Short mmCIF file of C-alpha atoms in Angstrom, two decimals:
data_model
loop_
_atom_site.label_atom_id
_atom_site.label_comp_id
_atom_site.label_asym_id
_atom_site.label_seq_id
_atom_site.Cartn_x
_atom_site.Cartn_y
_atom_site.Cartn_z
CA MET I 1 -3.73 18.78 -7.32
CA VAL I 2 -6.37 16.08 -7.36
CA GLU I 3 -6.05 16.10 -11.17
CA ALA I 4 -2.28 15.43 -10.75
CA LEU I 5 -3.01 12.40 -8.67
CA GLU I 6 -5.56 11.11 -11.19
CA ARG I 7 -3.16 11.63 -14.08
CA PHE I 8 -0.69 9.26 -12.33
CA ALA I 9 -3.34 6.82 -11.28
CA PRO I 10 -6.52 7.28 -13.45
CA LEU I 11 -9.65 6.30 -11.59
CA PRO I 12 -10.71 3.88 -14.30
CA LEU I 13 -7.72 1.63 -13.21
CA GLN I 14 -9.53 0.91 -9.92
CA GLU I 15 -11.30 -2.41 -9.32
CA SER I 16 -14.98 -2.57 -9.85
CA TRP I 17 -15.70 -2.93 -6.04
CA ASP I 18 -13.49 -0.04 -5.06
CA ASN I 19 -14.29 3.61 -4.23
CA SER I 20 -11.24 5.75 -4.96
CA GLY I 21 -11.42 9.41 -5.49
CA LEU I 22 -13.17 12.21 -3.79
CA GLN I 23 -14.69 11.14 -0.49
CA ILE I 24 -15.59 14.35 1.25
CA GLY I 25 -15.39 18.09 0.39
CA LEU I 26 -14.95 20.47 -2.54
CA THR I 27 -11.69 20.07 -4.52
CA GLU I 28 -11.93 23.65 -5.85
CA ALA I 29 -10.94 24.88 -2.36
CA ASP I 30 -7.48 26.53 -1.84
CA VAL I 31 -5.21 23.99 -0.23
CA SER I 32 -3.43 25.04 2.86
CA GLY I 33 -1.73 21.70 3.27
CA VAL I 34 -2.13 17.96 2.62
CA LEU I 35 -1.82 15.20 5.14
CA LEU I 36 -0.90 11.88 3.63
CA CYS I 37 -1.99 8.64 5.29
CA LEU I 38 -2.94 5.02 4.76
CA ASP I 39 -6.31 5.01 6.56
CA VAL I 40 -8.65 7.90 7.42
CA THR I 41 -9.71 7.99 11.05
CA GLU I 42 -10.96 10.60 13.55
CA GLN I 43 -7.38 10.83 14.79
CA ILE I 44 -6.20 11.52 11.26
CA ILE I 45 -8.61 14.40 10.87
CA ASP I 46 -7.59 15.76 14.19
CA GLU I 47 -3.93 15.65 13.04
CA ALA I 48 -4.83 17.42 9.86
CA VAL I 49 -6.45 20.26 11.67
CA ARG I 50 -3.62 20.45 14.18
CA ARG I 51 -0.98 20.70 11.36
CA GLY I 52 -2.93 23.26 9.37
CA CYS I 53 -4.01 20.84 6.50
CA ASN I 54 -7.39 21.19 4.92
CA MET I 55 -6.97 18.12 2.74
CA VAL I 56 -6.28 14.45 3.56
CA VAL I 57 -5.15 12.07 0.83
CA SER I 58 -5.27 8.48 1.84
CA HIS I 59 -4.63 5.10 0.26
CA HIS I 60 -7.55 3.25 1.67
CA PRO I 61 -10.97 4.89 1.13
CA LEU I 62 -12.92 6.22 4.10
CA LEU I 63 -16.14 5.50 2.34
CA PHE I 64 -15.82 1.97 1.14
CA ARG I 65 -19.48 0.95 1.63
CA GLY I 66 -22.44 3.25 1.34
CA LEU I 67 -23.67 5.04 4.58
CA LYS I 68 -27.34 4.85 5.38
CA GLN I 69 -26.91 7.62 7.98
CA VAL I 70 -24.28 10.06 9.28
CA SER I 71 -24.46 10.14 13.15
CA ASP I 72 -21.97 8.93 15.65
CA LEU I 73 -22.74 5.25 15.76
CA THR I 74 -19.61 4.08 13.89
CA ASP I 75 -16.01 5.31 13.50
CA VAL I 76 -16.59 6.04 9.81
CA GLN I 77 -19.69 8.10 10.60
CA ARG I 78 -17.78 10.09 13.27
CA THR I 79 -14.93 10.62 10.90
CA VAL I 80 -17.25 11.96 8.18
CA ARG I 81 -18.81 14.37 10.56
CA SER I 82 -15.40 15.55 11.95
CA ALA I 83 -14.06 16.15 8.27
CA ILE I 84 -17.19 18.10 7.43
CA ARG I 85 -17.18 20.07 10.70
CA HIS I 86 -13.54 21.09 10.07
CA ASP I 87 -13.98 21.61 6.41
CA VAL I 88 -11.32 19.03 5.56
CA CYS I 89 -11.40 17.49 2.10
CA VAL I 90 -10.77 13.82 1.85
CA VAL I 91 -9.38 12.03 -1.27
CA SER I 92 -8.49 8.38 -1.51
CA MET I 93 -6.34 6.76 -4.18
CA HIS I 94 -6.76 2.99 -3.61
CA THR I 95 -6.58 0.24 -6.28
CA CYS I 96 -6.18 2.82 -9.05
CA LEU I 97 -2.73 3.57 -7.33
CA ASP I 98 -2.16 -0.24 -6.85
CA ASN I 99 -2.73 -0.85 -10.55
CA ALA I 100 -0.84 2.22 -11.94
CA HIS I 101 2.43 2.11 -13.73
CA GLY I 102 5.10 2.90 -11.14
CA GLY I 103 2.45 2.58 -8.37
CA VAL I 104 2.22 1.02 -4.91
CA ASN I 105 3.92 -2.32 -5.80
CA THR I 106 6.89 -0.61 -7.43
CA ARG I 107 7.33 1.48 -4.23
CA ILE I 108 7.48 -1.73 -2.23
CA ALA I 109 9.90 -3.25 -4.60
CA GLU I 110 12.16 -0.19 -4.39
CA ARG I 111 12.20 -0.60 -0.61
CA LEU I 112 13.09 -4.38 -0.89
CA ALA I 113 15.74 -3.63 -3.55
CA MET I 114 17.88 -1.69 -1.05
CA PRO I 115 20.81 -1.34 -0.46
CA LEU I 116 22.02 -0.65 -3.88
CA LYS I 117 25.37 0.58 -5.10
CA GLU I 118 25.59 4.30 -6.06
CA GLY I 119 23.97 4.93 -9.43
CA GLU I 120 22.47 1.34 -9.57
CA GLN I 121 18.90 0.96 -10.58
CA PRO I 122 16.65 -1.87 -9.04
CA GLN I 123 15.57 -4.52 -11.48
CA ILE I 124 11.80 -4.31 -11.26
CA ALA I 125 9.47 -5.64 -13.92
CA GLU I 126 5.70 -4.75 -13.84
CA MET I 127 3.71 -7.97 -14.32
CA GLY I 128 0.23 -6.75 -14.69
CA SER I 129 -1.88 -6.24 -17.87
CA ASP I 130 -2.30 -3.50 -20.35
CA THR I 131 -5.25 -2.20 -18.34
CA LYS I 132 -3.62 -2.76 -14.85
CA PRO I 133 0.19 -2.49 -15.46
CA GLY I 134 1.18 -2.25 -11.88
CA GLN I 135 -1.10 -4.88 -10.31
CA TRP I 136 1.98 -6.95 -9.25
CA VAL I 137 5.71 -6.64 -9.81
CA MET I 138 8.73 -8.96 -10.08
CA LEU I 139 11.96 -7.76 -8.36
CA THR I 140 15.32 -9.44 -9.20
CA LEU I 141 17.57 -9.05 -6.24
CA ARG I 142 21.11 -7.78 -6.78
CA GLN I 143 22.47 -10.83 -4.85
CA PRO I 144 20.67 -14.22 -4.18
CA MET I 145 19.61 -14.60 -0.52
CA ALA I 146 18.96 -17.59 1.70
CA ALA I 147 15.27 -17.79 2.46
CA ARG I 148 15.63 -16.98 6.24
CA ASP I 149 17.92 -14.08 5.36
CA PHE I 150 15.45 -12.84 2.81
CA VAL I 151 12.48 -12.89 5.29
CA MET I 152 14.53 -10.89 7.77
CA HIS I 153 15.41 -8.41 4.99
CA VAL I 154 11.74 -7.99 4.17
CA LYS I 155 10.76 -7.38 7.87
CA ARG I 156 13.65 -4.80 8.17
CA GLN I 157 12.95 -2.97 5.03
CA LEU I 158 9.13 -2.81 5.56
CA GLU I 159 9.44 -2.13 9.25
CA ALA I 160 7.27 -5.20 10.08
CA GLU I 161 7.25 -6.77 13.44
CA SER I 162 6.63 -10.32 12.15
CA ALA I 163 6.25 -12.28 9.00
CA MET I 164 4.00 -15.38 8.35
CA CYS I 165 5.76 -17.82 6.08
CA ASN I 166 5.37 -21.24 4.80
CA GLU I 167 8.22 -23.79 4.91
CA LEU I 168 11.56 -22.13 4.27
CA LEU I 169 12.83 -22.56 0.70
CA ARG I 170 15.89 -24.74 0.36
CA ARG I 171 17.23 -22.78 -2.59
CA PRO I 172 18.37 -19.07 -2.85
CA VAL I 173 15.81 -16.43 -3.40
CA THR I 174 16.48 -14.26 -6.41
CA ARG I 175 13.15 -13.37 -8.11
CA VAL I 176 10.55 -11.85 -5.74
CA ALA I 177 6.85 -11.35 -6.70
CA ILE I 178 5.29 -8.51 -4.82
CA CYS I 179 1.69 -7.39 -4.30
CA GLY I 180 0.80 -5.07 -1.43
CA GLY I 181 -2.39 -5.58 0.63
CA ALA I 182 -4.26 -8.81 -0.02
CA GLY I 183 -2.50 -10.54 -2.92
CA ASP I 184 -2.95 -14.28 -2.53
CA PHE I 185 -5.00 -14.44 -5.75
CA LEU I 186 -1.63 -14.07 -7.51
CA LEU I 187 0.18 -16.96 -6.04
CA ASP I 188 -0.10 -19.36 -8.99
CA GLU I 189 0.77 -16.60 -11.43
CA ALA I 190 3.86 -15.82 -9.44
CA VAL I 191 5.06 -19.48 -9.56
CA ALA I 192 4.20 -19.56 -13.40
CA HIS I 193 6.44 -16.52 -13.86
CA GLY I 194 9.39 -18.21 -11.99
CA ALA I 195 9.26 -16.39 -8.79
CA ASP I 196 11.23 -17.83 -5.86
CA ALA I 197 9.32 -15.75 -3.27
CA PHE I 198 6.02 -13.87 -2.94
CA VAL I 199 5.62 -10.91 -0.60
CA THR I 200 2.17 -9.60 0.29
CA GLY I 201 0.27 -8.08 3.18
CA GLU I 202 -2.35 -10.71 4.04
CA MET I 203 -3.41 -14.20 2.98
CA HIS I 204 -6.07 -16.81 3.75
CA TYR I 205 -4.93 -19.65 5.90
CA HIS I 206 -5.59 -22.42 3.34
CA GLN I 207 -3.56 -20.61 0.71
CA TYR I 208 -0.37 -21.42 2.47
CA PHE I 209 -0.74 -25.13 1.59
CA GLY I 210 0.76 -26.65 -1.59
CA TYR I 211 3.60 -24.27 -2.19
CA GLU I 212 6.30 -26.03 -0.26
CA GLN I 213 9.66 -25.72 -2.03
CA LYS I 214 7.87 -24.02 -4.93
CA LEU I 215 7.60 -20.50 -3.45
CA GLN I 216 8.72 -18.83 -0.33
CA ILE I 217 5.60 -17.13 1.01
CA CYS I 218 6.30 -13.98 3.15
CA VAL I 219 3.21 -12.13 4.67
CA VAL I 220 4.03 -9.08 6.66
CA GLY I 221 0.62 -7.57 7.42
CA HIS I 222 -1.68 -5.33 5.29
CA TYR I 223 -0.59 -2.10 6.98
CA GLU I 224 3.11 -2.97 6.94
CA SER I 225 3.04 -3.82 3.22
CA GLU I 226 1.40 -0.47 2.12
CA HIS I 227 2.34 2.29 4.64
CA PHE I 228 5.11 3.59 2.46
CA THR I 229 2.47 4.47 -0.10
CA THR I 230 2.38 7.91 1.66
CA THR I 231 5.83 8.62 0.26
CA LEU I 232 4.61 7.71 -3.24
CA LEU I 233 1.73 10.15 -2.84
CA GLN I 234 4.16 12.82 -1.48
CA ASP I 235 6.48 12.33 -4.56
CA ILE I 236 3.62 12.70 -7.01
CA ILE I 237 2.22 15.90 -5.37
CA SER I 238 5.72 17.41 -4.85
CA ARG I 239 6.61 16.75 -8.47
CA GLU I 240 3.33 17.98 -10.10
CA CYS I 241 2.29 20.64 -7.59
CA PRO I 242 5.51 21.89 -5.85
CA GLU I 243 3.73 24.86 -4.35
CA VAL I 244 1.43 22.50 -2.23
CA THR I 245 2.68 21.75 1.33
CA THR I 246 2.54 18.00 2.10
CA CYS I 247 3.23 16.06 5.35
CA ILE I 248 3.15 12.43 6.20
CA ALA I 249 0.77 11.48 9.07
CA GLU I 250 2.36 10.72 12.36
CA THR I 251 -0.80 8.86 13.57
CA ASN I 252 -0.32 5.11 13.35
CA THR I 253 -3.64 3.76 12.07
CA ASN I 254 -2.77 0.13 12.06
CA PRO I 255 -5.64 -1.51 14.02
CA ILE I 256 -3.61 -4.70 14.65
CA LEU I 257 -1.32 -5.15 17.71
CA TYR I 258 1.48 -7.73 17.92
CA LEU I 259 1.90 -8.82 21.60
#
């Protein structure tokens, strides 16, 4: 099963700073069920055990930075101990899945393309490179939208409670650049490719300056931009390993509250 995931999103596609792939456990073990999630926490391991899953597949790596000890001092350490204690294997598919053909950003674009007429395919162009084909995508909307309507549409389709935007664009939005997670490094590239809007998960404050009436920035939150990655993981496993039972985590791991 892990091989199926890595065929879709080969590990060499990940960024140099990343730690995708096996995090904990032995991949040779028989899989009783796979719990799919964005982040791995103690609560996720508890849910996996409760639902009879001995494997967790996440988007964000549990082990992002090296551990100097495994005790109970941090949430990561406690999660590692819990996974080992319950014999739960943890695999993470992070930037390799971001950068893959048909990966995370394509899944976001498919959400934003809705609703479509029956049989109609979304107009999505991958704008990455030969080595990172899915690093970002350009979606052409079926109908142009006023900027405010577009922002409300993004919130609705991504189930976001809020959106951080720059000055509302005074022209219709048709071409939408999309990069899940933290994508502000692509702002100028999006403008150069004729995007009307840019959707991402998080941005630095000063990056909002200078794009007035050039680009409608729409930032919905890191979790909100990527939590549908679980459906992508489920589709890959169901297609390649139909005998494996998968379930999407019910635990909300978003650490940010909107009050």
